[in-house]
XYZ file of C-alpha atoms in Angstrom:
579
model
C 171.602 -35.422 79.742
C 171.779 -36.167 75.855
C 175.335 -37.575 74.496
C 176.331 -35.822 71.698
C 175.455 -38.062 69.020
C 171.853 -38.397 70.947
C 171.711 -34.368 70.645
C 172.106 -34.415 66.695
C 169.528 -36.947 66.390
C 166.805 -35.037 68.816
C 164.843 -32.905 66.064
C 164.499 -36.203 63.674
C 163.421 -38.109 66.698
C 160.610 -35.227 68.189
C 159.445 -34.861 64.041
C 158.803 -38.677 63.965
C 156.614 -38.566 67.059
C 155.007 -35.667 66.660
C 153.032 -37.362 63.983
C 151.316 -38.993 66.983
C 150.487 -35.308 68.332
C 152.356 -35.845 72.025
C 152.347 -33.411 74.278
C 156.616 -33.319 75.253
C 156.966 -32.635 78.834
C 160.645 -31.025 79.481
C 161.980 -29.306 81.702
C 162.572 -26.095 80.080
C 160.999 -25.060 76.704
C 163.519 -21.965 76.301
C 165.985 -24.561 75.756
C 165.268 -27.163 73.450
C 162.527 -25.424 71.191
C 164.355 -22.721 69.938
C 167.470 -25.865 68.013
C 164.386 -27.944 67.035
C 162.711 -24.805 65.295
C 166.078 -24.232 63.956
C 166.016 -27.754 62.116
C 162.463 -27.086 60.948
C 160.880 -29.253 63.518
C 157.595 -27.672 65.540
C 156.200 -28.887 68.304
C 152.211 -29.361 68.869
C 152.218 -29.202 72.706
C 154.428 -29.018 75.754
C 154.441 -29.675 79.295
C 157.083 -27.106 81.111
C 158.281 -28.421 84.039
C 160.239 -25.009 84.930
C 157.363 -22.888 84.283
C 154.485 -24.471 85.931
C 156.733 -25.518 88.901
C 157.174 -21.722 89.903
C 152.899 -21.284 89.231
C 152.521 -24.053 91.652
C 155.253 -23.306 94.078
C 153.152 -20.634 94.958
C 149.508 -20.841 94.275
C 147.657 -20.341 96.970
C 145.095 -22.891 95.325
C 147.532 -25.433 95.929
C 148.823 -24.483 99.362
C 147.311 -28.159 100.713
C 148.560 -30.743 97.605
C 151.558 -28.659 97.502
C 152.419 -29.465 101.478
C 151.849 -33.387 100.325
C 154.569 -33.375 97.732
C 157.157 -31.313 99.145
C 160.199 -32.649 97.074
C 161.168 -31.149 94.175
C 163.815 -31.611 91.447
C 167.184 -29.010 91.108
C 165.382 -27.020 88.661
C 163.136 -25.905 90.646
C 165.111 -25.510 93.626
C 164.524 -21.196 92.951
C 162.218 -18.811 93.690
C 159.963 -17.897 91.265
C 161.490 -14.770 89.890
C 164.621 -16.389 89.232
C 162.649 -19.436 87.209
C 161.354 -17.095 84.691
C 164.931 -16.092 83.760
C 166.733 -18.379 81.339
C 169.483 -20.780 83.532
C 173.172 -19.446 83.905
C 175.033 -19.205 80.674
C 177.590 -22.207 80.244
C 175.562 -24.747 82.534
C 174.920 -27.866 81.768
C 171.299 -28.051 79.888
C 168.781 -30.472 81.833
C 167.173 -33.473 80.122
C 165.322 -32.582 77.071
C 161.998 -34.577 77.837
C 160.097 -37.349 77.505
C 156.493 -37.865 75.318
C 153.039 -38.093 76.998
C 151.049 -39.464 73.755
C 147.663 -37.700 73.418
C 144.632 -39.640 71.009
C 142.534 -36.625 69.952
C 142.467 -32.946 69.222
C 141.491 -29.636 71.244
C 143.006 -26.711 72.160
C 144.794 -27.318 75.011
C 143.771 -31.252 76.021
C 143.524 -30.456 79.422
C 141.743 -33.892 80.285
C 145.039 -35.408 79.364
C 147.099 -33.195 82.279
C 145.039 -35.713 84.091
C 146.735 -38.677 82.396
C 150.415 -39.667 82.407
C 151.591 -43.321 81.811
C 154.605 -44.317 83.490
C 155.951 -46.238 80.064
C 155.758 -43.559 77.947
C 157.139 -41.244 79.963
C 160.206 -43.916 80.564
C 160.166 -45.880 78.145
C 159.696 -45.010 74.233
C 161.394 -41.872 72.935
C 162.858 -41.394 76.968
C 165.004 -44.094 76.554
C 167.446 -41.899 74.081
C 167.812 -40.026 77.243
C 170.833 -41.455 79.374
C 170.787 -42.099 82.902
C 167.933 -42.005 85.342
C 167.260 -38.142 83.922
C 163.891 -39.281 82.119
C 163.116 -40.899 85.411
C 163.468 -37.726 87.124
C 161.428 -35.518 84.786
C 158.583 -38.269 84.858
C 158.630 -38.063 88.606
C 158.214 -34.447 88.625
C 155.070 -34.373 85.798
C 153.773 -36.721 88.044
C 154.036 -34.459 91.168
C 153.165 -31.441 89.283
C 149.522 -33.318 88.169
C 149.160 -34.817 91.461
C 149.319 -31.256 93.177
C 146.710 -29.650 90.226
C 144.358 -32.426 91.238
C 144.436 -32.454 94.564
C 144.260 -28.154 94.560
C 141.235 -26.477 95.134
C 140.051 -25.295 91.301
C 141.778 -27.981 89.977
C 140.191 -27.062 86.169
C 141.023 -23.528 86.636
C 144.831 -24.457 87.333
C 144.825 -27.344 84.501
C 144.165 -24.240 82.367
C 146.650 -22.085 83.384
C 149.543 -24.693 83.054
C 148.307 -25.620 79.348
C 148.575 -21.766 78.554
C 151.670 -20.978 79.968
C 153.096 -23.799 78.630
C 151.655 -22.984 75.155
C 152.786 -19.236 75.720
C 156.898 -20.521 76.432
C 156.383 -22.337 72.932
C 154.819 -19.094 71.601
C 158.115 -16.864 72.897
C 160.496 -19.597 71.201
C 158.727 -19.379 68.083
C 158.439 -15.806 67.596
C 162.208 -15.583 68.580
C 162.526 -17.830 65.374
C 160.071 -16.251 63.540
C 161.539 -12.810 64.128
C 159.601 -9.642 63.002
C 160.040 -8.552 59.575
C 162.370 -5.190 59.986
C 163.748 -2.999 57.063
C 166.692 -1.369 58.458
C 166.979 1.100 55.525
C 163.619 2.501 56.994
C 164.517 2.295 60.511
C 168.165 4.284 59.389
C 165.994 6.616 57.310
C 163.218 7.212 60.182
C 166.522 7.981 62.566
C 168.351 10.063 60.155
C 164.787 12.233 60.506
C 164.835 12.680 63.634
C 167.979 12.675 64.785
C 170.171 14.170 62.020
C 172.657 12.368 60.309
C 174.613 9.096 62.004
C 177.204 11.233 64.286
C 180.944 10.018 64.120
C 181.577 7.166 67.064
C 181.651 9.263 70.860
C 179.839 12.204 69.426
C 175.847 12.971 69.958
C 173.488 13.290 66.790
C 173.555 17.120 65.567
C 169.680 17.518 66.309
C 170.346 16.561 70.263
C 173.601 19.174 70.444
C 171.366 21.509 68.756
C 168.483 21.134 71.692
C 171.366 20.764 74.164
C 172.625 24.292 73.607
C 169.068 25.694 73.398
C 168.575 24.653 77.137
C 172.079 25.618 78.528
C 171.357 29.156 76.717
C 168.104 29.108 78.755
C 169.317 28.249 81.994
C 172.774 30.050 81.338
C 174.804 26.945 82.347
C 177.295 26.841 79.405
C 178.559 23.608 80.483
C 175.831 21.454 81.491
C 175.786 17.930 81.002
C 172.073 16.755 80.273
C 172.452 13.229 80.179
C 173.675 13.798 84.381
C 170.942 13.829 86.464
C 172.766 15.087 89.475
C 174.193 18.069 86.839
C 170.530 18.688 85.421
C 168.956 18.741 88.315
C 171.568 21.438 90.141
C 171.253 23.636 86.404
C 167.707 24.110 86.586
C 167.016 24.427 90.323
C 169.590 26.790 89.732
C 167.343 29.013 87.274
C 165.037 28.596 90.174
C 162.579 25.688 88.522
C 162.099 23.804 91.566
C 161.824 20.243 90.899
C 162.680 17.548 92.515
C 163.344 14.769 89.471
C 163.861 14.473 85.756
C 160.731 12.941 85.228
C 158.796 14.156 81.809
C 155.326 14.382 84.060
C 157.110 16.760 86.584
C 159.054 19.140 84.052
C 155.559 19.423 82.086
C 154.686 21.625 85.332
C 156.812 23.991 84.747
C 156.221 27.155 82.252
C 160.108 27.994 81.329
C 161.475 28.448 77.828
C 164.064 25.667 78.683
C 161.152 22.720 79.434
C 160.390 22.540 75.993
C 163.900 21.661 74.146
C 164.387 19.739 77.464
C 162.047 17.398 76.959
C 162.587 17.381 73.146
C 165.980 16.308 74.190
C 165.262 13.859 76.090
C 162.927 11.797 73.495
C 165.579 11.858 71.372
C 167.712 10.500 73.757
C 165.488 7.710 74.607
C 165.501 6.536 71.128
C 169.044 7.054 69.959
C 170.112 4.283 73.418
C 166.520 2.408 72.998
C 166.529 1.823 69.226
C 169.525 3.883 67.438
C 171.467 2.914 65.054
C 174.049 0.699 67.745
C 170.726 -1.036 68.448
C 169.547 -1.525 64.758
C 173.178 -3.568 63.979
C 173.181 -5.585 66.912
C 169.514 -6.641 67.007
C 167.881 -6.505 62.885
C 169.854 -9.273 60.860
C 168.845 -10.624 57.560
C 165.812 -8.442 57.828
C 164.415 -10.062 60.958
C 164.285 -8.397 64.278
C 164.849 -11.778 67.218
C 164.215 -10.767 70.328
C 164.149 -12.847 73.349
C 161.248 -13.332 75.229
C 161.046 -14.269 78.729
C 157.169 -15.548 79.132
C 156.543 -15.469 82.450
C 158.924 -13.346 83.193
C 156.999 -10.876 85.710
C 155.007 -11.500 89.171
C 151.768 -11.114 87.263
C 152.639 -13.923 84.238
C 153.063 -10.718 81.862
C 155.995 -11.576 79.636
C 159.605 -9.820 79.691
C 162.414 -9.720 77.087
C 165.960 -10.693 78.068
C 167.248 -8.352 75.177
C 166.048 -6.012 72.383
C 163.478 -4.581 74.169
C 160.515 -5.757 72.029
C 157.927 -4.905 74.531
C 159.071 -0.672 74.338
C 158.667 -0.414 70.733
C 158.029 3.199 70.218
C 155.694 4.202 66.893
C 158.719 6.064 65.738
C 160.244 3.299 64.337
C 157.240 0.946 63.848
C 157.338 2.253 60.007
C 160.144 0.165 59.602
C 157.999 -3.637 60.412
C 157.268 -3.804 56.708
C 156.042 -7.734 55.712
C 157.550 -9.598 52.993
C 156.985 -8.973 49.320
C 153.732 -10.746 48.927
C 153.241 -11.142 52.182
C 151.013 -8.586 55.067
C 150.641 -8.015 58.863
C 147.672 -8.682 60.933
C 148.117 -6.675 63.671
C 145.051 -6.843 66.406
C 144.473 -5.288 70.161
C 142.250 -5.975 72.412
C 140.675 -2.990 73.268
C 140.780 -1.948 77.177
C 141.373 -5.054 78.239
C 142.069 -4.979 81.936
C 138.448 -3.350 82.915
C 136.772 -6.269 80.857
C 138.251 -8.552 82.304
C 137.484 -7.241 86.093
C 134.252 -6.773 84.776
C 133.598 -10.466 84.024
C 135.908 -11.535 87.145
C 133.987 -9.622 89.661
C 130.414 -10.753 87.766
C 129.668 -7.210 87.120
C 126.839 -7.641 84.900
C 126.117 -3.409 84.993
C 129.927 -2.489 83.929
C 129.735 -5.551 81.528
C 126.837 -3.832 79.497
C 128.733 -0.356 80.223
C 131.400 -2.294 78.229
C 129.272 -4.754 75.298
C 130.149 -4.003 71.593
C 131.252 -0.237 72.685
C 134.531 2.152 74.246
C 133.824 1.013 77.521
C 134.734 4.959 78.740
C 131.368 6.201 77.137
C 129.559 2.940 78.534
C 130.281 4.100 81.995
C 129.266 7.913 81.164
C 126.241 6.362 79.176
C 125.366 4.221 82.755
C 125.154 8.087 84.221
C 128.197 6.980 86.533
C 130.070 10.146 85.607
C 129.460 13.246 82.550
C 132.755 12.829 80.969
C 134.601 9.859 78.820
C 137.965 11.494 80.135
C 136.356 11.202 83.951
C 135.682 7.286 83.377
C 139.206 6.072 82.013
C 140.363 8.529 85.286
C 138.322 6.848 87.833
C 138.243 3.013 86.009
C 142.445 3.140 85.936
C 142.341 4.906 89.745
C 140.495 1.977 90.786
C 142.416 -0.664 88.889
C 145.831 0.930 90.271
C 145.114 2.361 93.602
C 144.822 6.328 92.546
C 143.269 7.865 95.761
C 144.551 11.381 95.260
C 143.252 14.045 93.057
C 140.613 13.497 90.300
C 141.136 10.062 90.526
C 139.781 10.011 94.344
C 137.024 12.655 93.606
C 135.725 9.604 90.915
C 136.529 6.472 92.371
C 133.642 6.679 94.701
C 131.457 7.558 91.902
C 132.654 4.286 90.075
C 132.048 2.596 93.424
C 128.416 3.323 93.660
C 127.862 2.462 90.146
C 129.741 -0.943 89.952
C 130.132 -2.274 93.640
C 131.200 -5.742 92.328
C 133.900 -4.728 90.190
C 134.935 -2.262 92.994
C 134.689 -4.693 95.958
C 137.005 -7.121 94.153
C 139.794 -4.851 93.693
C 139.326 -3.418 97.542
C 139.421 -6.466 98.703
C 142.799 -7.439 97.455
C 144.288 -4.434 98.419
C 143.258 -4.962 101.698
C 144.710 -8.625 101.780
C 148.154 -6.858 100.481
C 148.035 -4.585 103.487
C 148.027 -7.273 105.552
C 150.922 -8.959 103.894
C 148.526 -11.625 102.625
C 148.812 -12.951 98.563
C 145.700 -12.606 96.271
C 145.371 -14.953 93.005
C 144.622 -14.638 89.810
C 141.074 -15.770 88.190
C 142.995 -19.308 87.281
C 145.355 -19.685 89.653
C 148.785 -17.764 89.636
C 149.108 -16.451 93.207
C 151.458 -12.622 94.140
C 154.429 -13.005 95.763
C 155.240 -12.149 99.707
C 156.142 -8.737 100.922
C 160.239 -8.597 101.355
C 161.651 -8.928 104.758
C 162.076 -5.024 104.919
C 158.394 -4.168 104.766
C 157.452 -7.116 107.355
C 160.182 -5.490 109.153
C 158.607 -1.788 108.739
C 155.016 -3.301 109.708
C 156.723 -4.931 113.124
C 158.809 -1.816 113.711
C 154.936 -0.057 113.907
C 153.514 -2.092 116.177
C 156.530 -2.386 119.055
C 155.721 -0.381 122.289
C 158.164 2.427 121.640
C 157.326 3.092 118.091
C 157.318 6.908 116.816
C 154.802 8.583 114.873
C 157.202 8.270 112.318
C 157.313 4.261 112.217
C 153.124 4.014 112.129
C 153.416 6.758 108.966
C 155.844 4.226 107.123
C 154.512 1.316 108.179
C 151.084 2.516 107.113
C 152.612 3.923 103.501
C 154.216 0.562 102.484
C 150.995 -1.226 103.425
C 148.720 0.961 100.761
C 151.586 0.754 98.099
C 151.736 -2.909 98.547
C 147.893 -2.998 98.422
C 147.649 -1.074 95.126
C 150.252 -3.668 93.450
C 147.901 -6.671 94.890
C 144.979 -4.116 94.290
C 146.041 -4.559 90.379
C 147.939 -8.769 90.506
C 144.510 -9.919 90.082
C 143.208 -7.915 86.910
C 146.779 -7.880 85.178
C 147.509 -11.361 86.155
C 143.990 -12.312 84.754
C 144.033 -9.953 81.567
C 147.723 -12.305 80.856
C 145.945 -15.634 81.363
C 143.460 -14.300 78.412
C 145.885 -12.969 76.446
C 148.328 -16.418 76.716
C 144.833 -18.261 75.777
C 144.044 -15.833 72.882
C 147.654 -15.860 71.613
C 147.810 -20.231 72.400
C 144.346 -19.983 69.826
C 145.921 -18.125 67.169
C 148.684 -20.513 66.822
C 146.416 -23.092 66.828
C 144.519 -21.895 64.076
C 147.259 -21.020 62.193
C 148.801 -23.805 62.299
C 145.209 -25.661 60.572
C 145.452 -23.171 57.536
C 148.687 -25.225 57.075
C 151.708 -24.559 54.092
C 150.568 -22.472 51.289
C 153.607 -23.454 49.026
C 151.162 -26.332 46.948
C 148.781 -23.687 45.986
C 148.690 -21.806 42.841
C 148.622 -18.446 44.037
C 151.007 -19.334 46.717
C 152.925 -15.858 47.877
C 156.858 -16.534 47.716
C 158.366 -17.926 50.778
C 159.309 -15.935 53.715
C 163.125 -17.390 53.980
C 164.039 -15.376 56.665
C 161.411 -16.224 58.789
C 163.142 -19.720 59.431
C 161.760 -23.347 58.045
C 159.228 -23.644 60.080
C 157.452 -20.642 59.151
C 158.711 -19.566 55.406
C 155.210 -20.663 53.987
C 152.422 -20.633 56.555
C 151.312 -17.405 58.445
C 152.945 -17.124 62.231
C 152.863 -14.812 65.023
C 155.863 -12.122 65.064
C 155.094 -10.535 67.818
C 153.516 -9.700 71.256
C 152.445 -7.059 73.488
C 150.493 -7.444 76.586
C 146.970 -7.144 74.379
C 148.587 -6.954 70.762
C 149.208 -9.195 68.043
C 151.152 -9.841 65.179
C 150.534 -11.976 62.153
C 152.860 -12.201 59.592
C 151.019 -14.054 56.941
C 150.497 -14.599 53.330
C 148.261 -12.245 51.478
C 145.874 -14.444 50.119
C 145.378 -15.640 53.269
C 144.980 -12.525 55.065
C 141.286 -12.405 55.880
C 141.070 -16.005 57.174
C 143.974 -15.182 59.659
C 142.378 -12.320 60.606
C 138.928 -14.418 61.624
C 141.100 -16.625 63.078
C 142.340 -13.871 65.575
C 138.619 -12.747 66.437
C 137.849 -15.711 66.922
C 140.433 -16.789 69.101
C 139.719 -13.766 70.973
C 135.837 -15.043 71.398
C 137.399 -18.294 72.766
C 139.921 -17.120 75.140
C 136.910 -15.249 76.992
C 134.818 -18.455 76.736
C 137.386 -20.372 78.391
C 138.090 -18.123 81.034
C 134.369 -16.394 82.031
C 132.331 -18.996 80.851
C 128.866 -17.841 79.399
C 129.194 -14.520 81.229
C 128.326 -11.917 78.884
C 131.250 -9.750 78.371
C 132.954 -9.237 75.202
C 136.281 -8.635 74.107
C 136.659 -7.006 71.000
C 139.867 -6.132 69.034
C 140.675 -3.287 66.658
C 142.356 -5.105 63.970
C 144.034 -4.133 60.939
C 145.591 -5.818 57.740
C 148.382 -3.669 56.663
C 151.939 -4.374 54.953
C 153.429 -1.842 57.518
C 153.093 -1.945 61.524
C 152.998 1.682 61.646
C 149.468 2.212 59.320
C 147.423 0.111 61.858
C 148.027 3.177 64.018
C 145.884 5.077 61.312
């Protein structure tokens, strides 16, 4: 742990060796990027001990290195849900880290996982460090490498800890960054919608006005719509059966009531998702700073630990306006998960369905099925485990037309029927079945089991197989994406300060001092992008994004010819990329 005086010194010390471009190993990046940021310090390259830990804790690839190095430091003493959420408020912060020195330049330097030098990690800049702490976090870089090379895709995994670790510097920085917001145009875009800002207690006047429209229609004068229980009793009442709220399930139902109903409830979801309470308490100083979790799911897609960044709805995207002289680059990748299944199962039909075209009319092109709508049904059964319905009428269609990409999806359902874990393409392995359904599998299989007990048993096994059935493309689709996103940065980072040049657009001041003057990443989304970058740079960030994009898939798939392209705008407003 750092003494105070140590602390104040720690972003002068990290900016004087990051002229030697080390790559910091520490044991959380969530907490000691975000005050070194702060005091315009950014760091190349990272080594998180807390995030790779919980990939290797349970990678199957390193079930037999992992059994050889059993100890493990306090930080990692969790389970790997809990050590993608930040530690407990008020607890003492573990050692910041110690420098692995690196001698030349790549994207990720993954020969140099291979690498660590006792000195440096102990000596050198450690040695500001107190106690035997630096010790400790040596120790466990050195167990963590150990168990990558003695793993069975040892490359593969090498990967996969570079990008995560790249992707918790990513979160920290667009936390920092924060995405340009102009709350008069969010007020303005909710004042449209909603009506004017109600007094405190009291609902906008649009929603009261829909809320009496559907008690007049179901003649329940004082029904409380934002009650499930009360909602549900009101319309059953008026004899719509239903049995939930859900927006799919009232669709079904022709009744003048469904309409303002559901017109009511979108308005709902934004005034408590992104009203005006949520505007004050999360836009400040024009900058919208949500906190990312990366990592934060079973499949390595990221979460947010407040502000909801990753529900944006387009309502309010209008109001993600750049700075004055500056514009967004704002880039998906289009239909990413079925590309990337594609070029994990070696698919070389679906890959062609999918080359330099909607990969929906590449499958009806292939003669697979007559419709684009009956491709994206059947390609997103598959992917998720749809067996009912259109979705199994067309699966088996997709199956004889791509029995690669199909087999590797049926396969790991199968192993999550069994209660088995499938992995990702480089590495990151699905967590166990809970006690309850081994317990509902067991229950099946005892001598006096019911009819009853094999019908649950046999339910939980096919929903657990579809979520295995879709780890492996979602897990892989976020090991591109954190490659993709760990390019960008890269790149952006080589077009360097514009403030020396003459046509230099004015600074960005809210954006922090790390990032007032070169373009930076604002935000993320599964398979979307943002840029936030000076104009007159605008269409070199945007070639660095494609061809990040090119890269990631190189890195991943090799020379396997799939492509991933992106629809990609440059636009001063989030919401006209949409156009």
């Amino acid at each position: 742990m750092l003494a105070d005086g140590e602390a104040a010194e720690l972003p002068a010390l990290v900016a004087g060796f990051e002229r030697l471009r080390p790559r910091w190993v520490w044991s959380d990046t969530r907490r000691w990027a975000p005050q070194l940021l702060a005091a315009g310090v950014r760091v190349e390259r990272c080594h998180d001990l807390r995030l790779c830990g919980a990939i290797l804790e349970w990678s199957t690839d390193a079930e037999a290195s992992r059994a050889e190095h059993p100890d493990r430091p306090l930080w990692l003493a969790r389970g790997p849900a809990e050590l993608a959420a930040d530690a407990t408020p008020g607890a003492t912060p573990p050692s910041a880290g110690a420098a692995v020195p690196a001698d030349r330049p790549a994207l990720f330097e993954l020969d140099e996982l291979e690498r660590h030098d006792d000195r440096d990690a102990a000596g050198g800049a450690s040695d500001r460090f107190e106690g035997a702490t630096p010790h400790q976090l040596a120790g466990e870089h050195d167990r963590q490498l150990a168990i990558v090379a003695g793993s069975a895709r040892p490359a593969r995994l090498r990967l996969l800890l570079a990008a995560e670790s790249a992707g918790a510097l990513i979160g920290a920085e667009l936390s920092a960054a924060g995405v340009p917001w102009d709350a008069a145009t969010h007020d303005r875009v909710l004042a449209d919608a909603l009506g004017p800002r109600p007094r405190p207690g009291a609902k906008p006047a649009r929603m009261e006005e829909l809320a009496a429209r559907v008690r007049a229609e179901l003649d329940a004068p004082t029904l409380n719509l934002d009650s499930q229980v009360d909602l549900l009793r009101g319309l059953r009442a008026a004899g719509i059966r239903v049995d939930s709220t859900a927006r799919w399930e009232l669709r079904e139902h022709d009744h003048p009531a469904i309409a303002p109903l559901l017109a009511y409830k979108r308005l709902a979801r934004l005034l408590s998702a992104n009203g005006w309470s949520w505007l004050e308490t999360w836009v400040v100083d024009g900058r919208f700073r949500p906190d990312y979790v990366p990592g934060g799911t079973a499949t390595g897609r990221w979460a947010t630990s407040g502000g909801g960044a990753l529900q944006l709805p387009k309502q309010i995207r209008s109001a993600v306006i750049a700075d004055p002289g500056w514009t967004l680059v704002v880039a998906d990748a289009a239909q990413l998960e079925p590309r990337v299944l594609a070029a994990m199962a070696g698919d070389l039909r679906m890959a062609e369905a999918a080359r330099g075209r909607d990969i929906y009319r590449g499958i009806v092109d292939a003669g697979v099925v007559a419709a684009r709508d009956e491709a994206k049904v059947a390609l997103l059964g598959a992917m998720y485990g749809a067996t009912t319905g259109e979705s199994g009428r067309l699966v088996p269609r997709l199956a004889r037309g791509f029995p690669r990409a199909m087999a590797l999806v049926d396969r790991a359902a199968a192993a999550g029927e069994r209660g088995a874990r499938v992995t990702t393409l480089l590495g990151r392995s699905s967590p166990l079945p809970p006690a309850t359904w081994r317990a509902t599998q067991a229950r099946a299989t005892e001598p006096e089991a019911t009819a009853q007990d094999e019908r649950r048993a046999r339910s939980s096994a096919r929903d657990w197989g579809r979520f295995t059935r879709n780890f492996v493309v979602q897990g892989t689709a976020a090991e591109w994406a954190l490659c993709w996103m760990a390019g960008v940065r890269s790149r952006l980072a080589q077009l360097g300060d514009v403030g020396e040049r003459a046509d230099a657009s004015p600074p960005a001041t809210a954006s922090g001092p790390v990032f007032a003057r070169r373009p930076h990443l604002v935000y993320y989304l599964h398979d979307e992008i943002i840029v936030h970058t000076p104009a007159e740079l605008a269409d070199e960030v945007a070639l660095a994004v494609r061809d990040s994009a090119a890269e990631a898939g190189r890195l991943l798939f090799g020379e396997f010819p799939v492509d991933f392209p992106l629809d990609l705008a440059i636009v001063p407003s989030y919401a006209e990329a949409d156009g």
